[in-house]
Short mmCIF file of C-alpha atoms in Angstrom, two decimals:
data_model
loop_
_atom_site.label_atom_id
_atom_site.label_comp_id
_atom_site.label_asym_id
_atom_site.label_seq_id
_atom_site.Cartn_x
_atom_site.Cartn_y
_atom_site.Cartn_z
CA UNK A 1 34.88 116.56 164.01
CA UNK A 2 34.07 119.58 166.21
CA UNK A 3 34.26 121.56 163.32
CA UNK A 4 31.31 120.33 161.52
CA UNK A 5 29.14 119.75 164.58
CA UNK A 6 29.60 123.13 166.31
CA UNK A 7 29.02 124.72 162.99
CA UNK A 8 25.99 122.91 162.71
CA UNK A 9 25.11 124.23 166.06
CA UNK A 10 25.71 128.08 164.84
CA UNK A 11 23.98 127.29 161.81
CA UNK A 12 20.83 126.03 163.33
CA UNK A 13 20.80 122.78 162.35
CA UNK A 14 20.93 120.95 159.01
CA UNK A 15 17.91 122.09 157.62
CA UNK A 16 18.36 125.95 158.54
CA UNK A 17 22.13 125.19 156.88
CA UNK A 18 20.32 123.88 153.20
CA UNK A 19 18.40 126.93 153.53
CA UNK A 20 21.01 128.88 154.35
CA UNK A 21 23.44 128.15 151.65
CA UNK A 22 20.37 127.97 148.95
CA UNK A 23 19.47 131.50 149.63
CA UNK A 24 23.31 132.33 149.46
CA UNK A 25 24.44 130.37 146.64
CA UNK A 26 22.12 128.47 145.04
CA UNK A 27 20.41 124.98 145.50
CA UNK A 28 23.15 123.29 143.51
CA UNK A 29 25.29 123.42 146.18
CA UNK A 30 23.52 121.36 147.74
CA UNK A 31 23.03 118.09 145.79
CA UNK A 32 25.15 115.38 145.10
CA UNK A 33 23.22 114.24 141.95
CA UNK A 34 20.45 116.34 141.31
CA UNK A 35 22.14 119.01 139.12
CA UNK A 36 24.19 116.42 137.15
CA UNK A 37 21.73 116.42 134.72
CA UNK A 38 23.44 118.61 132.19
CA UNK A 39 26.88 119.93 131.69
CA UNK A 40 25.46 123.56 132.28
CA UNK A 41 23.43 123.09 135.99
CA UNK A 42 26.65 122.78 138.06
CA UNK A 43 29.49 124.53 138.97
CA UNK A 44 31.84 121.61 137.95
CA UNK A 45 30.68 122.03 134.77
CA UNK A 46 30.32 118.29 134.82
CA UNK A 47 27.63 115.47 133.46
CA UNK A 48 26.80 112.17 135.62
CA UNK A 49 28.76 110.30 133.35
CA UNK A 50 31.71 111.15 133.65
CA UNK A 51 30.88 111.15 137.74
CA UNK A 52 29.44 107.51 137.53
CA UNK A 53 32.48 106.32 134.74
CA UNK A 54 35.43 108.28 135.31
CA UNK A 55 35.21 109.32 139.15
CA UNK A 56 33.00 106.04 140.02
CA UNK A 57 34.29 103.27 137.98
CA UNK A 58 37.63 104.15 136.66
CA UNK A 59 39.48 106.46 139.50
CA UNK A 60 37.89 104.89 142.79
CA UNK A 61 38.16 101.66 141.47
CA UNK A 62 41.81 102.81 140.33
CA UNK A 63 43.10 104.23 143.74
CA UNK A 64 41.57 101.55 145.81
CA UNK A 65 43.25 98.23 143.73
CA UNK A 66 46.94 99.98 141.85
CA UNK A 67 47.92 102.64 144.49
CA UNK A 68 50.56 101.08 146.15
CA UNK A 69 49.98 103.50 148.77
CA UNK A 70 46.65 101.74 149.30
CA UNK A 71 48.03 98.52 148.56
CA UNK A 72 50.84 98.22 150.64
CA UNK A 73 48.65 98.30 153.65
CA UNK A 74 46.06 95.45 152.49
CA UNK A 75 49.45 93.33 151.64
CA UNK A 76 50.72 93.32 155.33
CA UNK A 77 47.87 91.98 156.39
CA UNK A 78 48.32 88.97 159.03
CA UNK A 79 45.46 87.08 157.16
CA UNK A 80 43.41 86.88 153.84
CA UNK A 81 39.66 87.58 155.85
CA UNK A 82 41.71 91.09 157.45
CA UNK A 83 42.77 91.70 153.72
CA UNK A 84 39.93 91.47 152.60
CA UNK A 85 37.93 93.52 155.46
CA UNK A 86 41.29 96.40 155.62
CA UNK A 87 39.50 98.11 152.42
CA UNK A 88 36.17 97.67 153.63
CA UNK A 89 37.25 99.15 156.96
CA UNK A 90 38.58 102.05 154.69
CA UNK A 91 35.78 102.73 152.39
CA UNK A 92 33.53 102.55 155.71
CA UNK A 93 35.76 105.59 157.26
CA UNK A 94 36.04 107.41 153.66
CA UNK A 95 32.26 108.29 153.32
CA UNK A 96 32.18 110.13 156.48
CA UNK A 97 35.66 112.38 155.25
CA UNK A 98 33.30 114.95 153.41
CA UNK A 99 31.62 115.43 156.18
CA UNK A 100 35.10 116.85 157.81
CA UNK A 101 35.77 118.06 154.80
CA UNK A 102 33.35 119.78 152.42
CA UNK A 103 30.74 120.73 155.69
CA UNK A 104 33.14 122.87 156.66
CA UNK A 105 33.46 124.39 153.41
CA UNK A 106 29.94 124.72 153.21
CA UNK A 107 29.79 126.17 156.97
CA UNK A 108 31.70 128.97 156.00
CA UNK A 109 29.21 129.70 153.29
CA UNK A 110 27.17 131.49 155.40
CA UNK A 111 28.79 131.51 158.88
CA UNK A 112 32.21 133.55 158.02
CA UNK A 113 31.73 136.92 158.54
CA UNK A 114 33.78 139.68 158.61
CA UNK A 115 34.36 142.81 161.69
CA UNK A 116 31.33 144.76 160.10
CA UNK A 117 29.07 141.56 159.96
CA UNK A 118 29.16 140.72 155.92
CA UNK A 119 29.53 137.61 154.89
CA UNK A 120 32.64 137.00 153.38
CA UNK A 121 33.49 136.77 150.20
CA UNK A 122 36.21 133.70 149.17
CA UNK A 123 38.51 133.55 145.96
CA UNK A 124 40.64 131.19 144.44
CA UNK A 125 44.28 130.85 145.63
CA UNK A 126 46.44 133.01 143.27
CA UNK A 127 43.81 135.80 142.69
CA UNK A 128 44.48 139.78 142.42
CA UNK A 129 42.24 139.83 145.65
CA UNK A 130 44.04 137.11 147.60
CA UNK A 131 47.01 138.25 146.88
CA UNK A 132 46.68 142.28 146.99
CA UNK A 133 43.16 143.34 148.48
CA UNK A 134 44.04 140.68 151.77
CA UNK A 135 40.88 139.04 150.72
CA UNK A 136 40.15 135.39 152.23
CA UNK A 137 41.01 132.12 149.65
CA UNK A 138 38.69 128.73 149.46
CA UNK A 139 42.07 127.20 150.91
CA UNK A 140 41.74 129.59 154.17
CA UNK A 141 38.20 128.13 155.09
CA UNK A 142 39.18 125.18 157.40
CA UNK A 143 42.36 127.08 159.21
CA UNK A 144 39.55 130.28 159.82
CA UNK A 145 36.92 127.34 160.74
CA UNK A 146 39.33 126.68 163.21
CA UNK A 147 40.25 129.49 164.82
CA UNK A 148 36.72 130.67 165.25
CA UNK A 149 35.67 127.60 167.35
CA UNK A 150 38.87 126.17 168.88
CA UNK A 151 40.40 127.56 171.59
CA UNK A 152 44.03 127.25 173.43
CA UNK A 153 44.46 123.34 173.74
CA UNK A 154 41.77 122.48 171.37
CA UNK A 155 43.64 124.45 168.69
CA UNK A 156 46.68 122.40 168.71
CA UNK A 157 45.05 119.54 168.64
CA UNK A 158 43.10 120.60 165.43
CA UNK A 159 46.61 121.61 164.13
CA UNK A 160 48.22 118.68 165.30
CA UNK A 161 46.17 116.25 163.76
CA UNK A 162 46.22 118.17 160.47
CA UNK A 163 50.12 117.91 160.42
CA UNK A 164 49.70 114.44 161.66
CA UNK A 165 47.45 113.56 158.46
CA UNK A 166 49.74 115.08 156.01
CA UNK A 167 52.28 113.34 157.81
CA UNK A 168 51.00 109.91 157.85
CA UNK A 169 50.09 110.61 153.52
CA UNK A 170 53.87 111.52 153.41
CA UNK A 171 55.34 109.02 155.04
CA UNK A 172 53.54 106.21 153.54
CA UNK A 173 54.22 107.67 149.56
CA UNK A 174 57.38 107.89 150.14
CA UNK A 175 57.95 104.28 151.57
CA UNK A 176 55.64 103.00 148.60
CA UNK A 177 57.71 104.44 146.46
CA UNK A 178 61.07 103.42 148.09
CA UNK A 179 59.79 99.49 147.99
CA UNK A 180 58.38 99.82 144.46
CA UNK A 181 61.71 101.23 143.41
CA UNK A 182 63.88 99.13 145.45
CA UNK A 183 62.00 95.77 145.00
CA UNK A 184 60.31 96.47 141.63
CA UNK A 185 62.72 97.86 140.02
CA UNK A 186 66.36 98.40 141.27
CA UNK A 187 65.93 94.51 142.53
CA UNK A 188 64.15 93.05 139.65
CA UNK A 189 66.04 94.63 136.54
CA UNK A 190 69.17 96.88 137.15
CA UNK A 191 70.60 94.65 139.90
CA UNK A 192 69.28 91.03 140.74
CA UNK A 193 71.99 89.52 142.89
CA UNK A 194 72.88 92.47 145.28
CA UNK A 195 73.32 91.67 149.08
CA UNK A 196 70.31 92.35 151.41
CA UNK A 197 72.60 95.30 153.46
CA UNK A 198 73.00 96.31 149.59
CA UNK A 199 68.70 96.42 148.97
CA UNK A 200 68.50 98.21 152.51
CA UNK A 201 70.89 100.77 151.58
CA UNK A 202 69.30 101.33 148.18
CA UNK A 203 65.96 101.66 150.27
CA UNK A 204 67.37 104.66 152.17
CA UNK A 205 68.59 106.34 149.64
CA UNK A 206 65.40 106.07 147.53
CA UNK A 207 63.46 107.55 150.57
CA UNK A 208 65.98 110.62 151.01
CA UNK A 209 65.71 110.82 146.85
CA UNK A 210 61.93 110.52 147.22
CA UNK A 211 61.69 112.67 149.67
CA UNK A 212 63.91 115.78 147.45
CA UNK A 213 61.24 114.71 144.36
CA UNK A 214 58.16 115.12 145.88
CA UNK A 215 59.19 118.29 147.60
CA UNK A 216 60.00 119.34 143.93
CA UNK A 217 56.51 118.55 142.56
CA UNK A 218 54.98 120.82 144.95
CA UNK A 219 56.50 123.50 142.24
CA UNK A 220 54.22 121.79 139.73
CA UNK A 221 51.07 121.89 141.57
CA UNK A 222 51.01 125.83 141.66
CA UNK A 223 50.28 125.25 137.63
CA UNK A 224 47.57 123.73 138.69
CA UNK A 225 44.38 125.42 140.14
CA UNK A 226 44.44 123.17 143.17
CA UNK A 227 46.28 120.06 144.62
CA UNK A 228 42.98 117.92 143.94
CA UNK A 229 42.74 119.18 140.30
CA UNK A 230 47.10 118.18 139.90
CA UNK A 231 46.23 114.77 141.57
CA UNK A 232 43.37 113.74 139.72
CA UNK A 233 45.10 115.22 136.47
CA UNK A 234 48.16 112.38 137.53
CA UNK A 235 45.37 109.84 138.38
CA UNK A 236 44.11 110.27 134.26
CA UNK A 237 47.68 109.54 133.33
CA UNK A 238 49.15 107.13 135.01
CA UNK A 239 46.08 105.28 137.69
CA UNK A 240 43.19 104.90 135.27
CA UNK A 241 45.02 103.02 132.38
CA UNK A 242 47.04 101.06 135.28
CA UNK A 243 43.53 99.74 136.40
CA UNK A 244 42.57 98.60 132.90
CA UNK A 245 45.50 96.58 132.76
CA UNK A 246 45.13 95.42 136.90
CA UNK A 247 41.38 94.17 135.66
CA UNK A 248 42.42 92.51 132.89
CA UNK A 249 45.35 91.04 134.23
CA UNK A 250 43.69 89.48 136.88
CA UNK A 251 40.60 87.96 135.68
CA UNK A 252 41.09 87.19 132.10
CA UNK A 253 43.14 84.35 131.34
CA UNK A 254 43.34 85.37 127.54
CA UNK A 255 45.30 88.65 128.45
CA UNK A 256 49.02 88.39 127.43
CA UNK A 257 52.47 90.37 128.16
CA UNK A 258 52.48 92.49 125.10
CA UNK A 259 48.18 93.43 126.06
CA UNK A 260 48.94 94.26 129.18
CA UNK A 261 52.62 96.28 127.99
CA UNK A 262 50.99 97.61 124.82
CA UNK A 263 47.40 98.68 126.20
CA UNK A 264 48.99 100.53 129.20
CA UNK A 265 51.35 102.42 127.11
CA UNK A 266 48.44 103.96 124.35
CA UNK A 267 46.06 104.37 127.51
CA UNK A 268 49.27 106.71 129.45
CA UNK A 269 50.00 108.17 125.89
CA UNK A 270 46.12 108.76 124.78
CA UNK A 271 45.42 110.32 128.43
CA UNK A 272 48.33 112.82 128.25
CA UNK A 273 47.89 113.50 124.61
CA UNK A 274 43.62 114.19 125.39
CA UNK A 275 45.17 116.56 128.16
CA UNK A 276 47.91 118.45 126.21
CA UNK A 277 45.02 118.97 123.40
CA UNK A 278 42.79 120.58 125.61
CA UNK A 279 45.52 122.96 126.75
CA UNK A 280 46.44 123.84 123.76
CA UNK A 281 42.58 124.77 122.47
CA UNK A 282 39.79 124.26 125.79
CA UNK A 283 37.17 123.93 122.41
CA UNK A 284 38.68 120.02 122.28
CA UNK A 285 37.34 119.40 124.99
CA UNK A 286 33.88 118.99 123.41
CA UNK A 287 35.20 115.50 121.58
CA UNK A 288 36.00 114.21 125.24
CA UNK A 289 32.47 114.59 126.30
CA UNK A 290 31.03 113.33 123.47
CA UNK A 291 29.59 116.89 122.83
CA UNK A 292 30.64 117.98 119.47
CA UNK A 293 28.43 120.71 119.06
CA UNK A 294 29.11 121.87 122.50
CA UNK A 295 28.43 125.80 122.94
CA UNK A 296 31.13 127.94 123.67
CA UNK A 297 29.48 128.34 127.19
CA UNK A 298 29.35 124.70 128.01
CA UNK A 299 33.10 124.57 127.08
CA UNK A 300 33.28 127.03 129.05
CA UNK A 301 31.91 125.69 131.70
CA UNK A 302 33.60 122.18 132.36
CA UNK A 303 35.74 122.98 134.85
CA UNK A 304 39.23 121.10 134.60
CA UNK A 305 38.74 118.58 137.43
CA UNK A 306 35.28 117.35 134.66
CA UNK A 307 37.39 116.61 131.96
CA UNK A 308 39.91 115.14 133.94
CA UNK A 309 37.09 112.58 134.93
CA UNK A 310 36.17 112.06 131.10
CA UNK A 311 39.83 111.74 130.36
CA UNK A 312 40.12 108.95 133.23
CA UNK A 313 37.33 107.17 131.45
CA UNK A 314 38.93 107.67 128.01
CA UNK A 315 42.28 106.41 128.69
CA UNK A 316 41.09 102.85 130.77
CA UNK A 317 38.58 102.39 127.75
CA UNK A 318 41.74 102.66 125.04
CA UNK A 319 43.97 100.53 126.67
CA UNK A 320 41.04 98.37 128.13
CA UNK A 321 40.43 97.54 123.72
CA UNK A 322 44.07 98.02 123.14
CA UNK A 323 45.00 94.97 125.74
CA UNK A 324 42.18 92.98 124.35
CA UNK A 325 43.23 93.41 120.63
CA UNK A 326 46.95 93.09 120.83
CA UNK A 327 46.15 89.67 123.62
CA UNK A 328 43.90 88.07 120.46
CA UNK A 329 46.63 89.21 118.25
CA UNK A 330 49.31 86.93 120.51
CA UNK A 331 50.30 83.95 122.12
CA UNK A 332 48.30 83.07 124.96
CA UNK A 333 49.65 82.10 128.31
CA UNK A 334 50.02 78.59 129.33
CA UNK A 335 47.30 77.86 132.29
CA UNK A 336 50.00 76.60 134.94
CA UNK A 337 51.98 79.36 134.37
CA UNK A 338 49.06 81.18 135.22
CA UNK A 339 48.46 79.90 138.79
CA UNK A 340 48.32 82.21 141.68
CA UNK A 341 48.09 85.23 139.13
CA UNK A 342 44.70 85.45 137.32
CA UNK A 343 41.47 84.75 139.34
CA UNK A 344 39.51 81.44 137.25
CA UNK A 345 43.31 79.76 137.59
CA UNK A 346 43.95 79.92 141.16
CA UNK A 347 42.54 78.06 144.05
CA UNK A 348 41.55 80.95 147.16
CA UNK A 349 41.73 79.31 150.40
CA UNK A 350 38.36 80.18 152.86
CA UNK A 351 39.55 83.29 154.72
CA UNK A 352 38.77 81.96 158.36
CA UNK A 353 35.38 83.25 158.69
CA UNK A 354 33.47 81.61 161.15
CA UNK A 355 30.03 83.31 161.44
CA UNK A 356 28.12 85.95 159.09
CA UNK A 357 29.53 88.75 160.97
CA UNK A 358 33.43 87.70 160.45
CA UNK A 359 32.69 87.81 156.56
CA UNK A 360 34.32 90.82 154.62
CA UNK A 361 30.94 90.08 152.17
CA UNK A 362 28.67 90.73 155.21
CA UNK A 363 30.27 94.22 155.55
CA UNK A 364 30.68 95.15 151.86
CA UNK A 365 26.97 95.03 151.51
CA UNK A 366 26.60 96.65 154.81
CA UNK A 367 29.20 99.62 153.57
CA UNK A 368 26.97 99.87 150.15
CA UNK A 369 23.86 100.02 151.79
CA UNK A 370 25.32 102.96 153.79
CA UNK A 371 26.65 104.81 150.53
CA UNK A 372 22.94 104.49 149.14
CA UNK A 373 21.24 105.91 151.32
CA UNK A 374 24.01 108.69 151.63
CA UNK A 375 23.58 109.45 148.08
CA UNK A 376 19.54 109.30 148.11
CA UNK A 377 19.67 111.37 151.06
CA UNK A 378 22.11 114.00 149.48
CA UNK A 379 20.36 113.36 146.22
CA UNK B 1 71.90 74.74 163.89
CA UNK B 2 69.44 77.15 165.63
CA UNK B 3 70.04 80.93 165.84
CA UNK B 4 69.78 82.11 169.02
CA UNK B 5 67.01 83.99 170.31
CA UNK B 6 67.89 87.51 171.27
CA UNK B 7 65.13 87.53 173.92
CA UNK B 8 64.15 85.02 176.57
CA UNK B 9 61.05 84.11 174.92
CA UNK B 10 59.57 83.51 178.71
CA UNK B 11 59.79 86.93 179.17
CA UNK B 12 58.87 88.76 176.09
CA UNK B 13 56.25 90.66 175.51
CA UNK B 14 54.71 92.42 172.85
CA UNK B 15 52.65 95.65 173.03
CA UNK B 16 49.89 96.66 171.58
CA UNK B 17 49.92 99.37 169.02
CA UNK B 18 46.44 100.42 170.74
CA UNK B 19 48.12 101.12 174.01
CA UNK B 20 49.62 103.72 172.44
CA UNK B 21 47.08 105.03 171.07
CA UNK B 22 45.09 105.40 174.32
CA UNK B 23 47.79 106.86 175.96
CA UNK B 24 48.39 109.57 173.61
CA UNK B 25 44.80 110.08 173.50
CA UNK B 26 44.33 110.11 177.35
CA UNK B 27 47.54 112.77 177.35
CA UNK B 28 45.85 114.91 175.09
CA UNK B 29 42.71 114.38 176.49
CA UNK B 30 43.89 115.32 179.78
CA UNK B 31 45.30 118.56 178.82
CA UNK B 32 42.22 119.99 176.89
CA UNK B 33 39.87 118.69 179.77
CA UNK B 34 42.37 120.78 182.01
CA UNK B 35 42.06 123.89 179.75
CA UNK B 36 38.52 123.23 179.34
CA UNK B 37 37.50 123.63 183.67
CA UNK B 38 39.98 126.76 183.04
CA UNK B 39 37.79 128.12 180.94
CA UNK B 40 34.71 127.64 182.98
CA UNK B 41 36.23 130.61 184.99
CA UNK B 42 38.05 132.22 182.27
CA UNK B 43 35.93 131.92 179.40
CA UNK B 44 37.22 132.18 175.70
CA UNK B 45 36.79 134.81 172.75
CA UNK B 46 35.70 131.71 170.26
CA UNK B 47 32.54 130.99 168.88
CA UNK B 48 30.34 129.13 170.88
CA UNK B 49 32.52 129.28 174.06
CA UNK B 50 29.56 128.95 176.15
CA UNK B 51 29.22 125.52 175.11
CA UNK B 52 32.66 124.69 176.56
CA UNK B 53 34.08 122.34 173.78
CA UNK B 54 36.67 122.09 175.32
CA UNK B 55 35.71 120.86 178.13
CA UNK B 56 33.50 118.24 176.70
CA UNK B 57 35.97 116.62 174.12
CA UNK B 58 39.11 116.41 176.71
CA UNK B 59 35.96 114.45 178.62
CA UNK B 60 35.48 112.47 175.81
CA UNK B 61 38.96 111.86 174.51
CA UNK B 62 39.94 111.53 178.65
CA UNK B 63 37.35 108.59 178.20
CA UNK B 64 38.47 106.90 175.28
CA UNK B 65 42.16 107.11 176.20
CA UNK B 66 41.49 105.46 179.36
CA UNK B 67 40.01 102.72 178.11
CA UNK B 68 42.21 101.87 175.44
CA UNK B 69 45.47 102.23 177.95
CA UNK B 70 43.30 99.74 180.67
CA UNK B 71 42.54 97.09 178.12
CA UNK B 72 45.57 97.15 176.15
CA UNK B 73 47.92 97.86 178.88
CA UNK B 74 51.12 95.25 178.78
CA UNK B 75 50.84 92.42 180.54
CA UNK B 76 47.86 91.93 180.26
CA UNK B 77 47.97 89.01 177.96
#
């Protein structure tokens, strides 16, 4: 937090800091919205479609319902009204994280400068200058950030809570993944009638494995041009057909086994098959946006993290029409069997709330009032 | 047949993950608010020094930490 506010403070205050970075780089860096216009006015290379559909819609809605990361926290809830208010709570805290996050960035735009005075110049992570000339990478800007304001004390603490927050992201994949493995999985279909010690044992060996896999994916992220690009890239895969199926699965009764099986697996399959096409030829990328007579400067232009938006929106719209298709084409589920599972067949017991201010509602609208005006004030 | 409590349930108690959260915070706090009256006489090379940050958050985190570590001490039901 002291980041952004004493940069502010060097910077002359938000207004001086827009003016600033306008003169520097250009009012699109700037504007949430405003430049979303067209594929060519933004550095992203991106249109507000795919923002609204495939960031908006399909991998918010995604992370915040399928992640078990996300999930497993809302399950140990004590009771269904703290459920209810733990991602509330969450999305409350998550609008203020670009504030810590892309201010900075943005603070270094025209605060960094180097012994002689010049501003500095950044480059992506990987580049002849980073990695021969000793020039500064994007990556660099919140450590530098740090040690120009922080001193002794105030320095480890900045450090400390950054380890801390990888840390805490760490710890709770991996258990995720140990209890989907060991409960989901190992429990449900390779061994049902195990011992408990057996189950506990599993779960600490599926942490240590964990642990040895995801230290191996970091190796696949340098193919990437960042980790956010590699994550989101997963998130088209794996998250945004997941969702279709989540949405489905819980609120239409009509949805069946083989939907749910069939639609996920074309959604995965369209998703990586959209992303190995545009690696093979970046021109295919003009089907995904619905821009077939793209120029070769728009394509060009749409940055990976865009298309993996568009892809996001792709592959929850296929298996979205592939569940629905294949759950006409079968057997429906009997209603009881149906109880406690899809949302029209199951009775939800009042959450406890005694006054307006105890009611998750109460806050939800109170949380997207706040994200309006953030994004008209932004706009 | 009943499985015996490990604890006398008269005299357990529980504690609150928030007293731990004050406490580290009014550790930390402590230490930065101690660096940051150092500095008053010995003043950094950062940014902004004169501003004393440092100072100013160990204050703030100081403040926080001992509120949470009052209210949420144990035994205090």
């Amino acid at each position: 937090m002291l980041i952004p506010i004493l940069g502010l403070i060097e910077a002359g205050g938000w207004r001086n800091l827009m003016a600033q970075i306008t003169a520097r780089a250009g009012a699109d860096y700037t504007h949430l919205w405003a430049t979303t216009g067209s594929f060519a006015a933004n550095p992203m290379g991106v249109h507000w479609t795919g923002i609204v559909f495939g960031l908006g819609w399909v991998i918010s809605f995604g992370y915040w319902t399928t992640d078990f990361l996300v999930v497993q926290r809302v399950l140990s809830a004590n009771s269904l009204r703290s459920a209810r208010l733990a991602p509330i709570i969450g999305s409350a805290f998550k609008m203020f994280v670009p504030f810590f996050v892309i201010l900075p960035g943005l603070l270094a735009l025209v605060l960094l400068k180097d012994p002689s005075g010049h501003l500095i110049q950044l480059y992506p992570d990987g580049s002849d200058m980073v990695l021969h000339h000793g020039a500064h990478s994007f990556n660099q800007v919140l450590p530098l950030m740090m040690v120009r304001y922080l001193g002794p004390g105030l320095l480890g603490l900045g450090i400390t809570a950054l380890i801390a927050g990888f840390m805490s992201g760490m710890a709770g994949n991996v258990s995720a993944f140990s209890t989907v493995w060991t409960y989901d999985i190992y429990g449900a279909y390779i061994n049902r009638k195990a011992s408990d010690s057996h189950y506990v044992l599993m779960g600490r060996w599926s942490t240590l494995i964990g642990m040895a896999v995801s230290v191996g994916t970091a190796y696949l992220v340098m193919s990437s041009a960042s980790i956010m690009d590699y994550v989101q890239e997963l998130f088209s895969f794996f998250i945004a057909p997941l969702f279709g199926t989540v949405i489905l699965g819980m609120l239409w009764k009509r949805a069946t086994k083989a939907g749910g099986f069939w639609g996920l697996l074309s959604g995965t399959v369209a998703s990586v098959a959209m992303w190995e096409m545009v690696r093979l030829n970046k021109a295919n990328i003009r089907f995904m946006i619905l821009q077939p007579h793209a120029s070769a400067d728009t394509i060009l232009r749409v940055q990976a993290m865009a298309a993996n938006l568009y892809r996001a929106a792709w592959a929850w719209l296929i298996c979205v029409a592939v569940t629905v298709v294949v759950s006409y084409c079968t057997k429906p589920t009997p209603e009881a069997q149906l109880t406690g599972l899809v949302y029209g067949s199951t009775i939800i017991p009042h959450d406890g709330s005694r006054n307006i201010f105890e009611k998750p509602i109460f806050w939800a609208i109170v949380v997207a009032t706040v994200l309006f005006i953030l994004n008209l004030w932004l706009w | 047949m009943t499985i015996p409590h490990p604890v006398d349930p008269s005299t357990e108690q529980s504690l609150s993950i928030w007293f731990f959260v004050g406490v580290l915070m009014l550790a930390s706090g402590l230490i930065i608010f101690g660096q940051g009256i150092y500095e008053f006489w010995h003043p950094g090379s950062t940014v902004l020094a004169n501003l004393h940050p440092a100072f100013w958050w160990g204050l703030l985190m100081t403040a926080f930490g001992l509120f949470y570590t009052i209210r949420f001490r144990p035994g205090k039901g």
